[in-house]
Amino acid sequence: MVREVAAALFVDPFAAMNAIGLVAFALVGATKAIREEFDLFGVTVVGLVTAFAGGATRDILVNRVPLALQSPVEIALGLAGVALAIGVSVAVDSADDHPITLLSDAVGLAAFATAGAIVATDVGVSGFGVVTIATINAVGGGAFADILLDRSPFILLEDFYASCAVLGGGTYWVVVLLGASGSVAAAICAAVTVGTRIAAVTYGWRLPTAQVLRTSA
Amino acid sequence: MVREVAAALFVDPFAAMNAIGLVAFALVGATKAIREEFDLFGVTVVGLVTAFAGGATRDILVNRVPLALQSPVEIALGLAGVALAIGVSVAVDSADDHPITLLSDAVGLAAFATAGAIVATDVGVSGFGVVTIATINAVGGGAFADILLDRSPFILLEDFYASCAVLGGGTYWVVVLLGASGSVAAAICAAVTVGTRIAAVTYGWRLPTAQVLRTSA
Amino acid sequence: MVREVAAALFVDPFAAMNAIGLVAFALVGATKAIREEFDLFGVTVVGLVTAFAGGATRDILVNRVPLALQSPVEIALGLAGVALAIGVSVAVDSADDHPITLLSDAVGLAAFATAGAIVATDVGVSGFGVVTIATINAVGGGAFADILLDRSPFILLEDFYASCAVLGGGTYWVVVLLGASGSVAAAICAAVTVGTRIAAVTYGWRLPTAQVLRTSA
């Protein structure tokens, strides 16, 4: 299966990254809604919003009709993620803190950062635009789900979450500038994003606050 | 008057549904803001946002400039709903729980689900796209108003609210697939949405939660 | 420097107003996030969102790719505002209530209301559309930042904040209707918005609530 995914990555990196991200983020979002005791309709909505909101925002920003409204395949992938979340929540306690969910989240973050960087590069925005669209594609779904659940978006509170997508998107842009093919840039972007995210969780990386600067001033 | 509305429905179902939805949702949104003791500017803004946010999101998704920015008639309808809300709030206690407001909400939900299904079908998105755009058109205004009022959107907590728009939008798509005209599909979609919503309120319909599945597993 | 700004205003009023607004609102947004003890990444994100969200919403509404994604100059201006906010917060206590921040906010509000009115007039929407886009451009960034910080948007609670942008946008539209050039209309719009805002803060202007109407009924 790893071999097939690797092959798909080279044939159509956007489709592969997008499919991985949709299943992973639908699982993560639906798991959060199950923890909040939403009904099955609410769980499905939060799962699909988490999966689709980042990509839909990306599509609106580059001025096209969101893919999710055009392709039934996209919906099937999102619903598969929701079904997986229900299965996991029936099987284990505290599914939203379980390593399966944390790993899905890191994988979805990397897949969507890469999908966003690919679309932005195709459209021809500036380097900052590539990083911004990669980051919005990666964190938009989670941020929107948190707004629906009436929490402050964790992406602003969690150290080194969105930062991983920024690093991944920036790497994609630099690697393409250096002349690499889109497939190579996609593989490196995904690796940087998922690698820095897993390292951040494992080693508890943090960024300084302005209060720290003031204390040292 | 019922006869004129029925005639308008057959001449231009979108315009009729859109007009009904604008007045009904501006009334509902302004009533909520009055309950929260917002000033008249805030009441007008929340009323207009409730009336326009769903349709504007629909227009952005199908990649066109929102109707509300182009037509003064749309604004007049929204302001009429806000004025009605102020009148109702002066006349009765707890206007936001009054049957007039609950009925306006069900009628607005049905009218906007139908308006969304018509636009989506004209644009030619997938069946899932028709249901999604109908639902976003129907519940987007209320969800956006709740975010402005800093509440978790009630559409996720209220059983069988958005579900009614999903059923209506799905019915529209099936009826058009079966070969009916847009006017017939619009009438059936509106009837299904408002009928299931009123039945849900009357009989207290609920959807199961994942916790129920887990308890039975 | 006042002379250069005045000259720039006549050469390209949109570019001048947009640049002033970006620096001012990035400063205001970043200062709020510093007060909330966000890390430097969070501070930068909230600053840039406050600077760019209003204009990006304006661009999405008039159906074009947001300027912020296309021009590196825009980002440099936003980052300059964030850097200023960090400097101010190191230098003074309670930077978010300091007169520098309150004045920046009034100036940014006026600059963005004017930028929005210029774009809307160029696109050719209705008079209501001009006022709406001016207001969204002016208050969108602050409202979006409040949603990220999980507060009810202060623009709905603060008397005479968004109202100033509504007055400025309306004035722009009337002045253009009367045959004035875009530069003259821009100068008057900016003066009306910043003047009414400073007067509202100084004299504590308030709008009546519906409860007042009811009491008098």
PDB file of N, CA and C in Angstrom, chain A residues 103-185:
ATOM      1  N   LEU A 103      -1.962  11.277  15.242  1.00  0.00           N
ATOM      2  CA  LEU A 103      -1.196  10.981  14.037  1.00  0.00           C
ATOM      3  C   LEU A 103      -1.986  11.388  12.786  1.00  0.00           C
ATOM      4  N   SER A 104      -3.306  11.098  12.785  1.00  0.00           N
ATOM      5  CA  SER A 104      -4.155  11.519  11.657  1.00  0.00           C
ATOM      6  C   SER A 104      -4.068  13.019  11.462  1.00  0.00           C
ATOM      7  N   ASP A 105      -4.043  13.745  12.580  1.00  0.00           N
ATOM      8  CA  ASP A 105      -4.019  15.196  12.501  1.00  0.00           C
ATOM      9  C   ASP A 105      -2.713  15.675  11.862  1.00  0.00           C
ATOM     10  N   ALA A 106      -1.590  15.094  12.270  1.00  0.00           N
ATOM     11  CA  ALA A 106      -0.291  15.491  11.698  1.00  0.00           C
ATOM     12  C   ALA A 106      -0.229  15.144  10.213  1.00  0.00           C
ATOM     13  N   VAL A 107      -0.758  13.960   9.854  1.00  0.00           N
ATOM     14  CA  VAL A 107      -0.741  13.528   8.449  1.00  0.00           C
ATOM     15  C   VAL A 107      -1.648  14.433   7.607  1.00  0.00           C
ATOM     16  N   GLY A 108      -2.847  14.760   8.139  1.00  0.00           N
ATOM     17  CA  GLY A 108      -3.764  15.640   7.410  1.00  0.00           C
ATOM     18  C   GLY A 108      -3.166  17.028   7.218  1.00  0.00           C
ATOM     19  N   LEU A 109      -2.508  17.536   8.266  1.00  0.00           N
ATOM     20  CA  LEU A 109      -1.865  18.854   8.199  1.00  0.00           C
ATOM     21  C   LEU A 109      -0.846  18.887   7.059  1.00  0.00           C
ATOM     22  N   ALA A 110      -0.017  17.845   6.985  1.00  0.00           N
ATOM     23  CA  ALA A 110       1.027  17.791   5.959  1.00  0.00           C
ATOM     24  C   ALA A 110       0.423  17.627   4.565  1.00  0.00           C
ATOM     25  N   ALA A 111      -0.589  16.753   4.441  1.00  0.00           N
ATOM     26  CA  ALA A 111      -1.193  16.500   3.128  1.00  0.00           C
ATOM     27  C   ALA A 111      -1.858  17.766   2.589  1.00  0.00           C
ATOM     28  N   PHE A 112      -2.586  18.505   3.463  1.00  0.00           N
ATOM     29  CA  PHE A 112      -3.293  19.702   3.007  1.00  0.00           C
ATOM     30  C   PHE A 112      -2.345  20.879   2.771  1.00  0.00           C
ATOM     31  N   ALA A 113      -1.266  20.990   3.558  1.00  0.00           N
ATOM     32  CA  ALA A 113      -0.278  22.042   3.283  1.00  0.00           C
ATOM     33  C   ALA A 113       0.294  21.832   1.880  1.00  0.00           C
ATOM     34  N   THR A 114       0.557  20.569   1.548  1.00  0.00           N
ATOM     35  CA  THR A 114       1.124  20.248   0.244  1.00  0.00           C
ATOM     36  C   THR A 114       0.111  20.516  -0.872  1.00  0.00           C
ATOM     37  N   ALA A 115      -1.143  20.082  -0.669  1.00  0.00           N
ATOM     38  CA  ALA A 115      -2.185  20.317  -1.682  1.00  0.00           C
ATOM     39  C   ALA A 115      -2.345  21.820  -1.932  1.00  0.00           C
ATOM     40  N   GLY A 116      -2.330  22.615  -0.853  1.00  0.00           N
ATOM     41  CA  GLY A 116      -2.470  24.065  -0.993  1.00  0.00           C
ATOM     42  C   GLY A 116      -1.299  24.680  -1.741  1.00  0.00           C
ATOM     43  N   ALA A 117      -0.077  24.231  -1.433  1.00  0.00           N
ATOM     44  CA  ALA A 117       1.111  24.771  -2.108  1.00  0.00           C
ATOM     45  C   ALA A 117       1.068  24.460  -3.602  1.00  0.00           C
ATOM     46  N   ILE A 118       0.577  23.265  -3.955  1.00  0.00           N
ATOM     47  CA  ILE A 118       0.488  22.885  -5.372  1.00  0.00           C
ATOM     48  C   ILE A 118      -0.485  23.800  -6.117  1.00  0.00           C
ATOM     49  N   VAL A 119      -1.693  23.992  -5.544  1.00  0.00           N
ATOM     50  CA  VAL A 119      -2.696  24.832  -6.197  1.00  0.00           C
ATOM     51  C   VAL A 119      -2.197  26.271  -6.330  1.00  0.00           C
ATOM     52  N   ALA A 120      -1.601  26.805  -5.254  1.00  0.00           N
ATOM     53  CA  ALA A 120      -1.144  28.198  -5.262  1.00  0.00           C
ATOM     54  C   ALA A 120      -0.059  28.404  -6.314  1.00  0.00           C
ATOM     55  N   THR A 121       0.844  27.427  -6.437  1.00  0.00           N
ATOM     56  CA  THR A 121       1.917  27.536  -7.425  1.00  0.00           C
ATOM     57  C   THR A 121       1.343  27.504  -8.842  1.00  0.00           C
ATOM     58  N   ASP A 122       0.349  26.631  -9.069  1.00  0.00           N
ATOM     59  CA  ASP A 122      -0.306  26.557 -10.387  1.00  0.00           C
ATOM     60  C   ASP A 122      -0.950  27.888 -10.758  1.00  0.00           C
ATOM     61  N   VAL A 123      -1.555  28.550  -9.764  1.00  0.00           N
ATOM     62  CA  VAL A 123      -2.286  29.791 -10.018  1.00  0.00           C
ATOM     63  C   VAL A 123      -1.335  30.958 -10.247  1.00  0.00           C
ATOM     64  N   GLY A 124      -0.095  30.845  -9.701  1.00  0.00           N
ATOM     65  CA  GLY A 124       0.896  31.883  -9.954  1.00  0.00           C
ATOM     66  C   GLY A 124       0.839  33.077  -9.020  1.00  0.00           C
ATOM     67  N   VAL A 125       0.568  32.847  -7.715  1.00  0.00           N
ATOM     68  CA  VAL A 125       0.610  33.953  -6.756  1.00  0.00           C
ATOM     69  C   VAL A 125       2.054  34.159  -6.297  1.00  0.00           C
ATOM     70  N   SER A 126       2.288  35.161  -5.422  1.00  0.00           N
ATOM     71  CA  SER A 126       3.646  35.440  -4.920  1.00  0.00           C
ATOM     72  C   SER A 126       4.100  34.342  -3.957  1.00  0.00           C
ATOM     73  N   GLY A 127       5.388  34.377  -3.563  1.00  0.00           N
ATOM     74  CA  GLY A 127       5.910  33.413  -2.591  1.00  0.00           C
ATOM     75  C   GLY A 127       5.130  33.459  -1.291  1.00  0.00           C
ATOM     76  N   PHE A 128       4.809  34.675  -0.838  1.00  0.00           N
ATOM     77  CA  PHE A 128       3.991  34.807   0.367  1.00  0.00           C
ATOM     78  C   PHE A 128       2.620  34.176   0.148  1.00  0.00           C
ATOM     79  N   GLY A 129       2.066  34.353  -1.053  1.00  0.00           N
ATOM     80  CA  GLY A 129       0.780  33.749  -1.378  1.00  0.00           C
ATOM     81  C   GLY A 129       0.826  32.231  -1.293  1.00  0.00           C
ATOM     82  N   VAL A 130       1.927  31.617  -1.765  1.00  0.00           N
ATOM     83  CA  VAL A 130       2.057  30.154  -1.697  1.00  0.00           C
ATOM     84  C   VAL A 130       2.043  29.704  -0.243  1.00  0.00           C
ATOM     85  N   VAL A 131       2.828  30.372   0.614  1.00  0.00           N
ATOM     86  CA  VAL A 131       2.891  29.995   2.030  1.00  0.00           C
ATOM     87  C   VAL A 131       1.530  30.208   2.696  1.00  0.00           C
ATOM     88  N   THR A 132       0.866  31.337   2.387  1.00  0.00           N
ATOM     89  CA  THR A 132      -0.434  31.640   2.999  1.00  0.00           C
ATOM     90  C   THR A 132      -1.490  30.613   2.595  1.00  0.00           C
ATOM     91  N   ILE A 133      -1.556  30.294   1.296  1.00  0.00           N
ATOM     92  CA  ILE A 133      -2.586  29.354   0.843  1.00  0.00           C
ATOM     93  C   ILE A 133      -2.295  27.950   1.363  1.00  0.00           C
ATOM     94  N   ALA A 134      -1.011  27.543   1.410  1.00  0.00           N
ATOM     95  CA  ALA A 134      -0.666  26.236   1.992  1.00  0.00           C
ATOM     96  C   ALA A 134      -1.125  26.185   3.452  1.00  0.00           C
ATOM     97  N   THR A 135      -0.882  27.276   4.197  1.00  0.00           N
ATOM     98  CA  THR A 135      -1.226  27.297   5.621  1.00  0.00           C
ATOM     99  C   THR A 135      -2.741  27.308   5.823  1.00  0.00           C
ATOM    100  N   ILE A 136      -3.447  28.112   5.032  1.00  0.00           N
ATOM    101  CA  ILE A 136      -4.907  28.173   5.158  1.00  0.00           C
ATOM    102  C   ILE A 136      -5.535  26.830   4.799  1.00  0.00           C
ATOM    103  N   ASN A 137      -5.030  26.192   3.731  1.00  0.00           N
ATOM    104  CA  ASN A 137      -5.540  24.878   3.350  1.00  0.00           C
ATOM    105  C   ASN A 137      -5.326  23.882   4.500  1.00  0.00           C
ATOM    106  N   ALA A 138      -4.163  23.994   5.179  1.00  0.00           N
ATOM    107  CA  ALA A 138      -3.801  23.035   6.230  1.00  0.00           C
ATOM    108  C   ALA A 138      -4.564  23.266   7.533  1.00  0.00           C
ATOM    109  N   VAL A 139      -4.718  24.534   7.944  1.00  0.00           N
ATOM    110  CA  VAL A 139      -5.305  24.787   9.265  1.00  0.00           C
ATOM    111  C   VAL A 139      -6.733  25.315   9.208  1.00  0.00           C
ATOM    112  N   GLY A 140      -7.239  25.674   8.010  1.00  0.00           N
ATOM    113  CA  GLY A 140      -8.567  26.279   7.903  1.00  0.00           C
ATOM    114  C   GLY A 140      -9.675  25.381   8.429  1.00  0.00           C
ATOM    115  N   GLY A 141      -9.608  24.082   8.117  1.00  0.00           N
ATOM    116  CA  GLY A 141     -10.658  23.167   8.547  1.00  0.00           C
ATOM    117  C   GLY A 141     -10.744  23.070  10.059  1.00  0.00           C
ATOM    118  N   GLY A 142      -9.578  22.925  10.715  1.00  0.00           N
ATOM    119  CA  GLY A 142      -9.563  22.820  12.170  1.00  0.00           C
ATOM    120  C   GLY A 142     -10.027  24.109  12.831  1.00  0.00           C
ATOM    121  N   ALA A 143      -9.601  25.263  12.258  1.00  0.00           N
ATOM    122  CA  ALA A 143      -9.991  26.554  12.833  1.00  0.00           C
ATOM    123  C   ALA A 143     -11.499  26.746  12.715  1.00  0.00           C
ATOM    124  N   PHE A 144     -12.056  26.407  11.555  1.00  0.00           N
ATOM    125  CA  PHE A 144     -13.490  26.567  11.326  1.00  0.00           C
ATOM    126  C   PHE A 144     -14.284  25.638  12.250  1.00  0.00           C
ATOM    127  N   ALA A 145     -13.795  24.409  12.425  1.00  0.00           N
ATOM    128  CA  ALA A 145     -14.473  23.470  13.324  1.00  0.00           C
ATOM    129  C   ALA A 145     -14.477  24.013  14.748  1.00  0.00           C
ATOM    130  N   ASP A 146     -13.368  24.619  15.188  1.00  0.00           N
ATOM    131  CA  ASP A 146     -13.311  25.184  16.539  1.00  0.00           C
ATOM    132  C   ASP A 146     -14.294  26.331  16.696  1.00  0.00           C
ATOM    133  N   ILE A 147     -14.458  27.141  15.634  1.00  0.00           N
ATOM    134  CA  ILE A 147     -15.425  28.236  15.704  1.00  0.00           C
ATOM    135  C   ILE A 147     -16.839  27.656  15.847  1.00  0.00           C
ATOM    136  N   LEU A 148     -17.148  26.598  15.087  1.00  0.00           N
ATOM    137  CA  LEU A 148     -18.464  25.953  15.209  1.00  0.00           C
ATOM    138  C   LEU A 148     -18.670  25.402  16.617  1.00  0.00           C
ATOM    139  N   LEU A 149     -17.585  24.890  17.226  1.00  0.00           N
ATOM    140  CA  LEU A 149     -17.683  24.312  18.572  1.00  0.00           C
ATOM    141  C   LEU A 149     -17.538  25.391  19.642  1.00  0.00           C
ATOM    142  N   ASP A 150     -17.456  26.690  19.203  1.00  0.00           N
ATOM    143  CA  ASP A 150     -17.362  27.848  20.096  1.00  0.00           C
ATOM    144  C   ASP A 150     -16.143  27.794  21.016  1.00  0.00           C
ATOM    145  N   ARG A 151     -14.999  27.417  20.467  1.00  0.00           N
ATOM    146  CA  ARG A 151     -13.724  27.502  21.179  1.00  0.00           C
ATOM    147  C   ARG A 151     -12.844  28.513  20.436  1.00  0.00           C
ATOM    148  N   SER A 152     -11.846  29.069  21.127  1.00  0.00           N
ATOM    149  CA  SER A 152     -10.831  29.862  20.444  1.00  0.00           C
ATOM    150  C   SER A 152     -10.015  28.872  19.613  1.00  0.00           C
ATOM    151  N   PRO A 153      -9.767  29.172  18.316  1.00  0.00           N
ATOM    152  CA  PRO A 153      -9.078  28.185  17.479  1.00  0.00           C
ATOM    153  C   PRO A 153      -7.755  27.744  18.094  1.00  0.00           C
ATOM    154  N   PHE A 154      -7.610  26.422  18.276  1.00  0.00           N
ATOM    155  CA  PHE A 154      -6.423  25.889  18.936  1.00  0.00           C
ATOM    156  C   PHE A 154      -5.165  26.185  18.126  1.00  0.00           C
ATOM    157  N   ILE A 155      -5.326  26.449  16.819  1.00  0.00           N
ATOM    158  CA  ILE A 155      -4.137  26.689  16.001  1.00  0.00           C
ATOM    159  C   ILE A 155      -3.385  27.928  16.468  1.00  0.00           C
ATOM    160  N   LEU A 156      -4.081  28.836  17.186  1.00  0.00           N
ATOM    161  CA  LEU A 156      -3.404  30.042  17.678  1.00  0.00           C
ATOM    162  C   LEU A 156      -2.798  29.808  19.045  1.00  0.00           C
ATOM    163  N   LEU A 157      -3.294  28.792  19.749  1.00  0.00           N
ATOM    164  CA  LEU A 157      -2.852  28.552  21.127  1.00  0.00           C
ATOM    165  C   LEU A 157      -1.801  27.451  21.159  1.00  0.00           C
ATOM    166  N   GLU A 158      -1.945  26.501  20.260  1.00  0.00           N
ATOM    167  CA  GLU A 158      -1.047  25.352  20.200  1.00  0.00           C
ATOM    168  C   GLU A 158       0.277  25.800  19.585  1.00  0.00           C
ATOM    169  N   ASP A 159       1.376  25.635  20.330  1.00  0.00           N
ATOM    170  CA  ASP A 159       2.678  25.989  19.778  1.00  0.00           C
ATOM    171  C   ASP A 159       3.047  25.029  18.663  1.00  0.00           C
ATOM    172  N   PHE A 160       3.604  25.580  17.647  1.00  0.00           N
ATOM    173  CA  PHE A 160       4.133  24.771  16.559  1.00  0.00           C
ATOM    174  C   PHE A 160       3.109  23.846  15.928  1.00  0.00           C
ATOM    175  N   TYR A 161       1.970  24.403  15.523  1.00  0.00           N
ATOM    176  CA  TYR A 161       1.015  23.627  14.730  1.00  0.00           C
ATOM    177  C   TYR A 161       0.965  24.265  13.332  1.00  0.00           C
ATOM    178  N   ALA A 162       0.375  25.486  13.267  1.00  0.00           N
ATOM    179  CA  ALA A 162       0.351  26.182  11.985  1.00  0.00           C
ATOM    180  C   ALA A 162       1.781  26.455  11.490  1.00  0.00           C
ATOM    181  N   SER A 163       2.703  26.672  12.429  1.00  0.00           N
ATOM    182  CA  SER A 163       4.098  26.925  12.058  1.00  0.00           C
ATOM    183  C   SER A 163       4.657  25.812  11.171  1.00  0.00           C
ATOM    184  N   CYS A 164       4.230  24.560  11.412  1.00  0.00           N
ATOM    185  CA  CYS A 164       4.724  23.423  10.610  1.00  0.00           C
ATOM    186  C   CYS A 164       4.264  23.576   9.155  1.00  0.00           C
ATOM    187  N   ALA A 165       3.008  24.033   8.970  1.00  0.00           N
ATOM    188  CA  ALA A 165       2.494  24.222   7.613  1.00  0.00           C
ATOM    189  C   ALA A 165       3.210  25.388   6.934  1.00  0.00           C
ATOM    190  N   VAL A 166       3.536  26.444   7.712  1.00  0.00           N
ATOM    191  CA  VAL A 166       4.286  27.569   7.160  1.00  0.00           C
ATOM    192  C   VAL A 166       5.660  27.099   6.679  1.00  0.00           C
ATOM    193  N   LEU A 167       6.336  26.290   7.500  1.00  0.00           N
ATOM    194  CA  LEU A 167       7.650  25.758   7.109  1.00  0.00           C
ATOM    195  C   LEU A 167       7.524  24.880   5.867  1.00  0.00           C
ATOM    196  N   GLY A 168       6.491  24.011   5.845  1.00  0.00           N
ATOM    197  CA  GLY A 168       6.287  23.128   4.694  1.00  0.00           C
ATOM    198  C   GLY A 168       6.017  23.921   3.423  1.00  0.00           C
ATOM    199  N   GLY A 169       5.109  24.891   3.503  1.00  0.00           N
ATOM    200  CA  GLY A 169       4.769  25.714   2.335  1.00  0.00           C
ATOM    201  C   GLY A 169       5.971  26.502   1.839  1.00  0.00           C
ATOM    202  N   GLY A 170       6.744  27.069   2.777  1.00  0.00           N
ATOM    203  CA  GLY A 170       7.948  27.820   2.405  1.00  0.00           C
ATOM    204  C   GLY A 170       8.966  26.913   1.714  1.00  0.00           C
ATOM    205  N   THR A 171       9.097  25.685   2.238  1.00  0.00           N
ATOM    206  CA  THR A 171      10.034  24.731   1.636  1.00  0.00           C
ATOM    207  C   THR A 171       9.606  24.391   0.203  1.00  0.00           C
ATOM    208  N   TYR A 172       8.284  24.163   0.011  1.00  0.00           N
ATOM    209  CA  TYR A 172       7.772  23.858  -1.328  1.00  0.00           C
ATOM    210  C   TYR A 172       8.177  24.952  -2.314  1.00  0.00           C
ATOM    211  N   TRP A 173       7.980  26.197  -1.895  1.00  0.00           N
ATOM    212  CA  TRP A 173       8.236  27.331  -2.766  1.00  0.00           C
ATOM    213  C   TRP A 173       9.730  27.405  -3.125  1.00  0.00           C
ATOM    214  N   VAL A 174      10.596  27.219  -2.108  1.00  0.00           N
ATOM    215  CA  VAL A 174      12.047  27.275  -2.340  1.00  0.00           C
ATOM    216  C   VAL A 174      12.493  26.131  -3.253  1.00  0.00           C
ATOM    217  N   VAL A 175      11.958  24.928  -3.010  1.00  0.00           N
ATOM    218  CA  VAL A 175      12.373  23.757  -3.800  1.00  0.00           C
ATOM    219  C   VAL A 175      11.955  23.929  -5.265  1.00  0.00           C
ATOM    220  N   VAL A 176      10.738  24.480  -5.500  1.00  0.00           N
ATOM    221  CA  VAL A 176      10.306  24.733  -6.882  1.00  0.00           C
ATOM    222  C   VAL A 176      11.187  25.811  -7.527  1.00  0.00           C
ATOM    223  N   LEU A 177      11.496  26.872  -6.753  1.00  0.00           N
ATOM    224  CA  LEU A 177      12.397  27.937  -7.246  1.00  0.00           C
ATOM    225  C   LEU A 177      13.747  27.364  -7.683  1.00  0.00           C
ATOM    226  N   LEU A 178      14.231  26.352  -6.948  1.00  0.00           N
ATOM    227  CA  LEU A 178      15.531  25.731  -7.243  1.00  0.00           C
ATOM    228  C   LEU A 178      15.460  24.819  -8.455  1.00  0.00           C
ATOM    229  N   GLY A 179      14.248  24.648  -9.045  1.00  0.00           N
ATOM    230  CA  GLY A 179      14.132  23.900 -10.285  1.00  0.00           C
ATOM    231  C   GLY A 179      13.626  22.477 -10.160  1.00  0.00           C
ATOM    232  N   ALA A 180      13.224  22.032  -8.958  1.00  0.00           N
ATOM    233  CA  ALA A 180      12.736  20.659  -8.793  1.00  0.00           C
ATOM    234  C   ALA A 180      11.345  20.503  -9.415  1.00  0.00           C
ATOM    235  N   SER A 181      10.939  19.264  -9.699  1.00  0.00           N
ATOM    236  CA  SER A 181       9.601  19.005 -10.228  1.00  0.00           C
ATOM    237  C   SER A 181       8.583  19.137  -9.104  1.00  0.00           C
ATOM    238  N   GLY A 182       7.292  19.302  -9.476  1.00  0.00           N
ATOM    239  CA  GLY A 182       6.231  19.423  -8.485  1.00  0.00           C
ATOM    240  C   GLY A 182       6.144  18.205  -7.578  1.00  0.00           C
ATOM    241  N   SER A 183       6.390  16.998  -8.111  1.00  0.00           N
ATOM    242  CA  SER A 183       6.282  15.787  -7.296  1.00  0.00           C
ATOM    243  C   SER A 183       7.352  15.753  -6.214  1.00  0.00           C
ATOM    244  N   VAL A 184       8.577  16.144  -6.578  1.00  0.00           N
ATOM    245  CA  VAL A 184       9.669  16.162  -5.603  1.00  0.00           C
ATOM    246  C   VAL A 184       9.374  17.215  -4.530  1.00  0.00           C
ATOM    247  N   ALA A 185       8.935  18.416  -4.972  1.00  0.00           N
ATOM    248  CA  ALA A 185       8.610  19.480  -4.017  1.00  0.00           C
ATOM    249  C   ALA A 185       7.498  19.034  -3.078  1.00  0.00           C
TER     250      ALA A 185
END
